[in-house]
mmCIF file of C-alpha atoms and ligand atoms in Angstrom:
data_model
loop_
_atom_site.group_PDB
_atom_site.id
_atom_site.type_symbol
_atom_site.label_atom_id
_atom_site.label_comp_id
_atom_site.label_asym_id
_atom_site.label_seq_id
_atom_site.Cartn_x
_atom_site.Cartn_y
_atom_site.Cartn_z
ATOM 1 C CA UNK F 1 8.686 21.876 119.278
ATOM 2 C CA UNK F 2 7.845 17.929 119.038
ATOM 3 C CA UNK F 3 5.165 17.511 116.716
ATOM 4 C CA UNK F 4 3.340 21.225 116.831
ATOM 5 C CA UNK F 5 3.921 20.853 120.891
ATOM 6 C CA UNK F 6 6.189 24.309 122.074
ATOM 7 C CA UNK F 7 8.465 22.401 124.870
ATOM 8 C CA UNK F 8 11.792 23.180 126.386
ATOM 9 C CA UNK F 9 13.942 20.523 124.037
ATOM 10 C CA UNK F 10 14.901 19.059 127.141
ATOM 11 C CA UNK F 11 11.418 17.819 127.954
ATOM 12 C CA UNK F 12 11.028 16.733 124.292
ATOM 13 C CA UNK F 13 10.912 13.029 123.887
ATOM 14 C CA UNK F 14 10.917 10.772 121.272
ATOM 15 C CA UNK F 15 10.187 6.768 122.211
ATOM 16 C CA UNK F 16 13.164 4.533 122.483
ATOM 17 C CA UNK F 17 11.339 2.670 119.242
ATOM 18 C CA UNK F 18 11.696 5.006 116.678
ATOM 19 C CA UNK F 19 14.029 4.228 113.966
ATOM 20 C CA UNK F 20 15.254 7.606 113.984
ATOM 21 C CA UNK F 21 17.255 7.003 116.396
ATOM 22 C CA UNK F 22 17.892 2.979 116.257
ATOM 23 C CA UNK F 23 19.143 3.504 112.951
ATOM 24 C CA UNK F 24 19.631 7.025 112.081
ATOM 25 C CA UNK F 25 16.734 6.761 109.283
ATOM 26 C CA UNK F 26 15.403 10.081 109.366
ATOM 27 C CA UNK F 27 16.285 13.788 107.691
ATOM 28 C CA UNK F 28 17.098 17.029 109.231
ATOM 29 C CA UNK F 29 18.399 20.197 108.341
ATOM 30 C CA UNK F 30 20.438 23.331 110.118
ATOM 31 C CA UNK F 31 19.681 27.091 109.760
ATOM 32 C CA UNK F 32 20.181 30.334 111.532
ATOM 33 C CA UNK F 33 17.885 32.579 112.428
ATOM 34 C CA UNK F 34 18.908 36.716 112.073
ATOM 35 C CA UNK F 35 16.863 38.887 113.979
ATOM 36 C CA UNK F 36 13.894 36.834 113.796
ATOM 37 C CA UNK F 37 14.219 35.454 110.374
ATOM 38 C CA UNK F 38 15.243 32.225 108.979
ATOM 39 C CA UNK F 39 17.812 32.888 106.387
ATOM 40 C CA UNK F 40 16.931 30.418 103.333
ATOM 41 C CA UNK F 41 14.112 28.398 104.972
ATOM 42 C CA UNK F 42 12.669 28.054 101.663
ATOM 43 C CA UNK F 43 15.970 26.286 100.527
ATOM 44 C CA UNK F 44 16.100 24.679 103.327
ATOM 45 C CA UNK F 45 13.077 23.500 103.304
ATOM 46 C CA UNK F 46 13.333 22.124 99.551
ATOM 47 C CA UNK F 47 16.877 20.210 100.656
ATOM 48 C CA UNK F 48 14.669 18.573 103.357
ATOM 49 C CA UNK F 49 12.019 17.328 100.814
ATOM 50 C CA UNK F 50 14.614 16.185 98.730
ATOM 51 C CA UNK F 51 16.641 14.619 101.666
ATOM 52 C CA UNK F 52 13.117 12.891 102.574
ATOM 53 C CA UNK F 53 12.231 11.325 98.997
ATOM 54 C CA UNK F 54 15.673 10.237 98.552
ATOM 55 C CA UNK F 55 15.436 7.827 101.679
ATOM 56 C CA UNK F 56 11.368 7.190 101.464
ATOM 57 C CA UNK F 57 10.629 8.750 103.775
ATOM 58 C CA UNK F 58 6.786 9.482 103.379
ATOM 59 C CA UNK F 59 4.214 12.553 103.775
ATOM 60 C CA UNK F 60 6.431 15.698 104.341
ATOM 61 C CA UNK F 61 3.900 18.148 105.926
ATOM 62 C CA UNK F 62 5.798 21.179 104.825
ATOM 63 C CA UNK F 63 2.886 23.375 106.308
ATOM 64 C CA UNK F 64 3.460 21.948 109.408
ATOM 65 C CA UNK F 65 7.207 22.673 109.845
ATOM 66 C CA UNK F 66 6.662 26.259 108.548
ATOM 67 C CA UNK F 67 4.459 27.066 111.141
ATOM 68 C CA UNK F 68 6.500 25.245 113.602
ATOM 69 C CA UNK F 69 9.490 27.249 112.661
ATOM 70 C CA UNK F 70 7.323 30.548 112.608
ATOM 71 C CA UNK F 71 6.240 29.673 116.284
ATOM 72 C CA UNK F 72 9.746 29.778 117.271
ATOM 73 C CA UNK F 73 11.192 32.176 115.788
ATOM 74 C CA UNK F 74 8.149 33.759 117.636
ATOM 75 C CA UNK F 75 9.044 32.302 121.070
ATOM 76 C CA UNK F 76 12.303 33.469 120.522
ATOM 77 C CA UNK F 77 12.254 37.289 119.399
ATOM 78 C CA UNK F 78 14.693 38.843 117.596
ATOM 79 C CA UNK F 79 18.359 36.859 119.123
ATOM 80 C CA UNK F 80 20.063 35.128 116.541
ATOM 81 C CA UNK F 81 20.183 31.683 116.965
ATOM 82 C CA UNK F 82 20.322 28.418 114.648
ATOM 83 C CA UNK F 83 17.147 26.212 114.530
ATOM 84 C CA UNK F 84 17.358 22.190 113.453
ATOM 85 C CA UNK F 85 14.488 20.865 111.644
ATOM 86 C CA UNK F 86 14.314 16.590 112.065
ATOM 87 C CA UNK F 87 12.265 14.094 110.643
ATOM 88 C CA UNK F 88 12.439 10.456 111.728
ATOM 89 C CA UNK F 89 11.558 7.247 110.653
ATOM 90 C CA UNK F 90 8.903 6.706 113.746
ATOM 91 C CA UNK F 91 6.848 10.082 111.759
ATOM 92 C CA UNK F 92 7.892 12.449 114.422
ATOM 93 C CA UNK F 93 8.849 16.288 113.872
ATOM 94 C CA UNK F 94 11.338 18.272 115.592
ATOM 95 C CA UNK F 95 11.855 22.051 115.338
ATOM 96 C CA UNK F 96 14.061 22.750 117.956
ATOM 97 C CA UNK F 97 16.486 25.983 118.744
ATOM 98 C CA UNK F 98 20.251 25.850 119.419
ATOM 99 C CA UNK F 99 22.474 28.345 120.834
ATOM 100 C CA UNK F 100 25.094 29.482 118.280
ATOM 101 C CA UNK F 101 28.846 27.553 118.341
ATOM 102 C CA UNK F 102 31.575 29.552 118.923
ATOM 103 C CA UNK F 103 33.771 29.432 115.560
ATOM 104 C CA UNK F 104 37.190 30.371 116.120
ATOM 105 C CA UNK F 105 38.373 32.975 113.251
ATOM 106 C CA UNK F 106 40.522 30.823 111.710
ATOM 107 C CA UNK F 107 40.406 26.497 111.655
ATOM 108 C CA UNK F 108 42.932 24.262 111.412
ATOM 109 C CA UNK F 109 42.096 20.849 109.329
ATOM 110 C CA UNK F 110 43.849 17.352 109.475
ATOM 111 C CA UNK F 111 42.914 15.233 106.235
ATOM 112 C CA UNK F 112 40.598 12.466 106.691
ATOM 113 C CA UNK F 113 40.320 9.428 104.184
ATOM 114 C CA UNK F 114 36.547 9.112 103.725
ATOM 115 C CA UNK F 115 34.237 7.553 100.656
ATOM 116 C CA UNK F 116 31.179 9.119 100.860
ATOM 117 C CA UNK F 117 28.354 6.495 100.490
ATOM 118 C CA UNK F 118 26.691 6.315 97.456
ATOM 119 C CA UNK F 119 22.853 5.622 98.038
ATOM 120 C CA UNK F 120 22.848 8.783 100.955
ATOM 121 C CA UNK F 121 24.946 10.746 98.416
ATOM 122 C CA UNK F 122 23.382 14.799 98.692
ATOM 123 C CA UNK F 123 20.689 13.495 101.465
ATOM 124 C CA UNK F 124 21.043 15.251 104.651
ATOM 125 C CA UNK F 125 20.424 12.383 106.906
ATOM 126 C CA UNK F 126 20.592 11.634 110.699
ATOM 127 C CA UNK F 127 23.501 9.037 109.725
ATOM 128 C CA UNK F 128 26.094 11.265 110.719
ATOM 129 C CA UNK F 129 28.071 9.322 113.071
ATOM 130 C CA UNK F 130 30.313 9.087 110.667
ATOM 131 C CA UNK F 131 31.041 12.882 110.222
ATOM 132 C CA UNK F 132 31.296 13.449 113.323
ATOM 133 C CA UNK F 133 33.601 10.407 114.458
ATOM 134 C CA UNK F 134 36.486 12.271 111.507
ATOM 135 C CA UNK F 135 36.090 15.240 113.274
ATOM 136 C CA UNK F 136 37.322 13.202 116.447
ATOM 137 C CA UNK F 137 39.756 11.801 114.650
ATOM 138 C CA UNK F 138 40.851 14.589 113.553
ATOM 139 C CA UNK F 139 41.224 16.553 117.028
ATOM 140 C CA UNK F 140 43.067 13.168 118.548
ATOM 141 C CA UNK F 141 46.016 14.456 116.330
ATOM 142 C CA UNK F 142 45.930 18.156 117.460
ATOM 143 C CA UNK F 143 43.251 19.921 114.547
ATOM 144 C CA UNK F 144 40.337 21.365 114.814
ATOM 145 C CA UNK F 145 38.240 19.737 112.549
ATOM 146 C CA UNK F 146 38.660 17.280 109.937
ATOM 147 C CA UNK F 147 38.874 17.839 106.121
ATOM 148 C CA UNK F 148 37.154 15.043 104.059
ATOM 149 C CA UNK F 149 39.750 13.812 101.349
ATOM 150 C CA UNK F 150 38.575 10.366 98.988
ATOM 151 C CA UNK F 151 41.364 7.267 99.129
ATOM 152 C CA UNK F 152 42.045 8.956 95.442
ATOM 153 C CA UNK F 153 43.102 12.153 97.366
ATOM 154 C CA UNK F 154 39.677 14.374 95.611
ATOM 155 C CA UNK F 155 38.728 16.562 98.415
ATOM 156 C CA UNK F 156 34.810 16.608 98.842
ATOM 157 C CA UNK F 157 34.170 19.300 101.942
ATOM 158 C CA UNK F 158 34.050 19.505 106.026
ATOM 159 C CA UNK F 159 32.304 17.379 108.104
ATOM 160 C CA UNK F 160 29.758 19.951 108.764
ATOM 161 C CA UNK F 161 30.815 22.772 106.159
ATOM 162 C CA UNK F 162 31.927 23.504 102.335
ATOM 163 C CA UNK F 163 35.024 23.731 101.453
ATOM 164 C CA UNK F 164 36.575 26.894 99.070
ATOM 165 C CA UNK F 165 40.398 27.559 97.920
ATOM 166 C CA UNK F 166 42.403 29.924 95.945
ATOM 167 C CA UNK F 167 45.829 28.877 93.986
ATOM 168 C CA UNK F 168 46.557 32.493 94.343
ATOM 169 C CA UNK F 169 44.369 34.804 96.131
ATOM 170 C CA UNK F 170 42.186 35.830 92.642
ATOM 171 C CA UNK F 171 40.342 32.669 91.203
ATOM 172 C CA UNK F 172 37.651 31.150 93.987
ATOM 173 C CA UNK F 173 37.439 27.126 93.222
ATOM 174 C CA UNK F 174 34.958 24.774 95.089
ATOM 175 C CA UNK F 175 34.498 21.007 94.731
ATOM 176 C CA UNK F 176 31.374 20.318 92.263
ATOM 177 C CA UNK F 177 28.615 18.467 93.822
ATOM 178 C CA UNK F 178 29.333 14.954 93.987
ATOM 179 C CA UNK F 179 29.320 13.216 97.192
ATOM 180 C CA UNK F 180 29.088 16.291 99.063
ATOM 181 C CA UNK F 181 26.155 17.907 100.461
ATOM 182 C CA UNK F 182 24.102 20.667 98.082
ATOM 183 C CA UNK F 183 25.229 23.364 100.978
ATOM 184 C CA UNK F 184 22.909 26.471 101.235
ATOM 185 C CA UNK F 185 25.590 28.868 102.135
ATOM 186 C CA UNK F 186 27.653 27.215 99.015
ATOM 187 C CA UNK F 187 25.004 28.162 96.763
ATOM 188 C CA UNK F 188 25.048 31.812 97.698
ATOM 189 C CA UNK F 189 29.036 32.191 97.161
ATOM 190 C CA UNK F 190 28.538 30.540 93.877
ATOM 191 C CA UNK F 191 25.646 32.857 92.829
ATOM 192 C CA UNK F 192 27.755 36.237 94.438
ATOM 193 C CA UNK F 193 31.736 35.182 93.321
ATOM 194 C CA UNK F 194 33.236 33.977 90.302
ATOM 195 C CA UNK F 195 33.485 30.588 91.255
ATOM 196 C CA UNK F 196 35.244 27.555 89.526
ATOM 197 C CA UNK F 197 33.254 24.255 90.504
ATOM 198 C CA UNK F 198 35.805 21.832 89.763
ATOM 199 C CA UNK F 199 37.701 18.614 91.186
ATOM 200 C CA UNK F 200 40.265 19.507 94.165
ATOM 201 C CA UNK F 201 42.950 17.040 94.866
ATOM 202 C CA UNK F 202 44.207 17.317 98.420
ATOM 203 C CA UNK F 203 47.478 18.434 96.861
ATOM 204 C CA UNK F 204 45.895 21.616 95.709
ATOM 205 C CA UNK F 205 44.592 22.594 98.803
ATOM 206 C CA UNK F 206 48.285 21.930 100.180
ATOM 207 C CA UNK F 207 49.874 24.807 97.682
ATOM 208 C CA UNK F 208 47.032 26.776 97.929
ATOM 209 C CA UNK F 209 47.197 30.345 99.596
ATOM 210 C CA UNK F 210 43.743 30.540 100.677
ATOM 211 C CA UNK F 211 40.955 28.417 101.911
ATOM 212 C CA UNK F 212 37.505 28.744 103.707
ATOM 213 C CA UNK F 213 34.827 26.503 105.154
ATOM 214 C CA UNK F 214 31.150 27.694 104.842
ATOM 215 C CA UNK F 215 27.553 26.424 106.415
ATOM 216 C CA UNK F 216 24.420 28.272 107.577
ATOM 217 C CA UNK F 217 25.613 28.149 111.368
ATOM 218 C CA UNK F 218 29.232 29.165 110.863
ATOM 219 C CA UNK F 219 29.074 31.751 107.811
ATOM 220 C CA UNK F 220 32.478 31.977 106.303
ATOM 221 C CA UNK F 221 35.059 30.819 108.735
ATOM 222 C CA UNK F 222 39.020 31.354 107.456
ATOM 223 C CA UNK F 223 41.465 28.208 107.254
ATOM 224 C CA UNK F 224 44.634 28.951 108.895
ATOM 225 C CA UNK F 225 46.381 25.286 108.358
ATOM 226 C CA UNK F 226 45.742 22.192 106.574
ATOM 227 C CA UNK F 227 48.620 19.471 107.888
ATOM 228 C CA UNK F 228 51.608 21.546 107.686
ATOM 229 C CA UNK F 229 50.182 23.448 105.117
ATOM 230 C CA UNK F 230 49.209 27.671 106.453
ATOM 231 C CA UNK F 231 47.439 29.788 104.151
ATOM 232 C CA UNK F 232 46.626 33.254 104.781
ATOM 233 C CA UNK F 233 43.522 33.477 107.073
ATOM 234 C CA UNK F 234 41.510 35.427 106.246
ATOM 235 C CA UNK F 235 42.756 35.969 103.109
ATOM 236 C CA UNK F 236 40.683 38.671 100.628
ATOM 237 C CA UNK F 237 38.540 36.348 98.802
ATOM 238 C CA UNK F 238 37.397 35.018 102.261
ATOM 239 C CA UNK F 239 36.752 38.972 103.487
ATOM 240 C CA UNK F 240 35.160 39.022 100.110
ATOM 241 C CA UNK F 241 32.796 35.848 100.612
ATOM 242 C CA UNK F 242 32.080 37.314 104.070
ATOM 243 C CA UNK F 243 30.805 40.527 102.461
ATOM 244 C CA UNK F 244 28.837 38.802 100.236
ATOM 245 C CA UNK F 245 27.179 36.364 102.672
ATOM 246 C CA UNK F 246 26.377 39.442 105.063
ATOM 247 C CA UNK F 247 24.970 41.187 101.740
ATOM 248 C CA UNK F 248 22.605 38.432 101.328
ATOM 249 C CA UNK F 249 21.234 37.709 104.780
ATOM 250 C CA UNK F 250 20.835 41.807 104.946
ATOM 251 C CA UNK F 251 18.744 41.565 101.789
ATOM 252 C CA UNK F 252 16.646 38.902 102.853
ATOM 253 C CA UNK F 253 15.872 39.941 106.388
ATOM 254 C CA UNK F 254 15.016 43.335 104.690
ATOM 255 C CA UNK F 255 12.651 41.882 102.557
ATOM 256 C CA UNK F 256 11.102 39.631 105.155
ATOM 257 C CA UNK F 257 11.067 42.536 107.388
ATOM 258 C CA UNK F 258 8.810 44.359 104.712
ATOM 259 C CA UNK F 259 6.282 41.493 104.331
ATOM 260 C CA UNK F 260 5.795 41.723 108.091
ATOM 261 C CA UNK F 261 5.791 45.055 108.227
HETATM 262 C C1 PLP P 301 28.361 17.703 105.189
HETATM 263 C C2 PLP P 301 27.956 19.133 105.102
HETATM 264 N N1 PLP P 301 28.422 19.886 104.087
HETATM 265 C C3 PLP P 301 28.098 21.198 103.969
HETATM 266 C C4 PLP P 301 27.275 21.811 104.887
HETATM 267 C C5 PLP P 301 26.887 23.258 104.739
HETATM 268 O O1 PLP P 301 25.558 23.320 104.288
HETATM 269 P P1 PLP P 301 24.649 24.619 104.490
HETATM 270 O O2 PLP P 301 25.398 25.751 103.852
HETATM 271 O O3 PLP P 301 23.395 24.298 103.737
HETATM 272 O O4 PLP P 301 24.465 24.811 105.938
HETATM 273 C C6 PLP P 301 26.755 21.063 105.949
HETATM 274 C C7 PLP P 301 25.877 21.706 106.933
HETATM 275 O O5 PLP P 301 25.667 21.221 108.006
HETATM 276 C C8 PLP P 301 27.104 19.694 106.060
HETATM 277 O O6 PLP P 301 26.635 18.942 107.071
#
């Protein structure tokens, strides 16, 4: 969909002008659709908003994208499948759908030096080139994916995901919120788990014995290495932030399911 237009997002075009993609000045946001409903589109609408007053950009029509999501969620039935939400600098609107990745059960991470900047800090921009050139990096040494780790060693979270450990397979820690995205998926662990939000150095991850990623698209996905580190993957408080995730995306497409019904 490019501005209220239903096209295959290969026909969708956007001029060579806009400053969306000159510059990466624009917004977006990820979700996944279950069965025909978006999972947290309220949130993720509201992270957008935010996203778009943090980097001025103006006049939000948040009608607008809910019906555009609503048409294809419509176009596309009941399959699961994730749907990306963009907003760029040039005014245009993009709701488009994307298959689902395939996410291996368990990850392995290489740690990445990274300083998150401060002005985008919590805005969910198009300037991602940086996110996803670590995740190169990254896989040029053999990982996966890459694991986001400040020059003072503080780990902040994935590339594209939140980060969760255990020092021994009972208390469920997560980085707090500072220079790392205000994840969706994050939130709902939080809310579900006892969950310490505190600092992480990268040498607690390294004696930890378990660790997860989390995002919309992905779910809960096990770590099976850091480095040379290996952790038990999944280990039960990953099972157990599985179940609750599940728990919570049942609930909601029940309830949506009702309002429809
Ligand atoms: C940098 C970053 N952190 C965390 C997440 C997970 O956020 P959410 O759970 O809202 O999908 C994402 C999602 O793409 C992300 O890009």
């Amino acid at each position: 969909m490019l501005d209220g237009s239903l096209l295959a997002s290969s026909e969708a075009v956007i001029p060579a002008t806009d400053e969306g993609f000159l510059r990466g000045d624009g917004a977006f946001e990820v979700l996944r659709s279950y069965g025909g409903h978006p999972f947290g589109l309220e949130e993720h609408v509201q992270r957008l908003l935010r996203s778009a007053a943090g980097i001025r950009l103006p006049e939000v029509d948040v009608m607008a994208i809910e019906r555009d999501v609503a048409r294809l969620v419509d176009a596309r039935g009941t399959d699961d499948f994730s749907i990306r939400i963009v907003l760029t600098r040039g005014g245009r609107r993009l709701v488009m759908s994307e298959p689902l990745g395939n996410y291996q059960p368990a990850v392995r991470l290489a740690v990445v030096e990274y300083q998150p900047t401060l002005v985008l800090d919590g805005f969910k921009t198009l300037s991602y080139a940086a996110n996803m050139l670590t995740n190169r990096l990254a896989k040029e040494r053999g990982f996966d994916e890459a694991l986001l780790v400040t020059p003072d060693g503080e780990v902040l979270e994935s590339p594209t995901a939140s980060v969760f450990w255990s020092p021994d397979g009972e208390t469920l820690i997560t980085p707090p919120l500072d220079g790392i995205l205000a994840s969706i998926t994050r939130a709902v662990i939080v809310e579900g788990m006892t969950v310490e939000q505190r600092a992480t150095t990268r040498d607690d991850l390294l004696a930890a014995t378990e660790v997860f990623l989390c995002s919309s698209v992905r779910e809960v996905q096990a770590v099976g290495a850091i480095e040379d580190a290996t952790y038990d993957a999944p280990g039960p408080l990953t099972l157990r932030a599985k179940e609750v995730l599940a728990a919570a995306v049942q609930a909601r497409v029940a309830a949506g399911a009702a309002k429809t019904a």
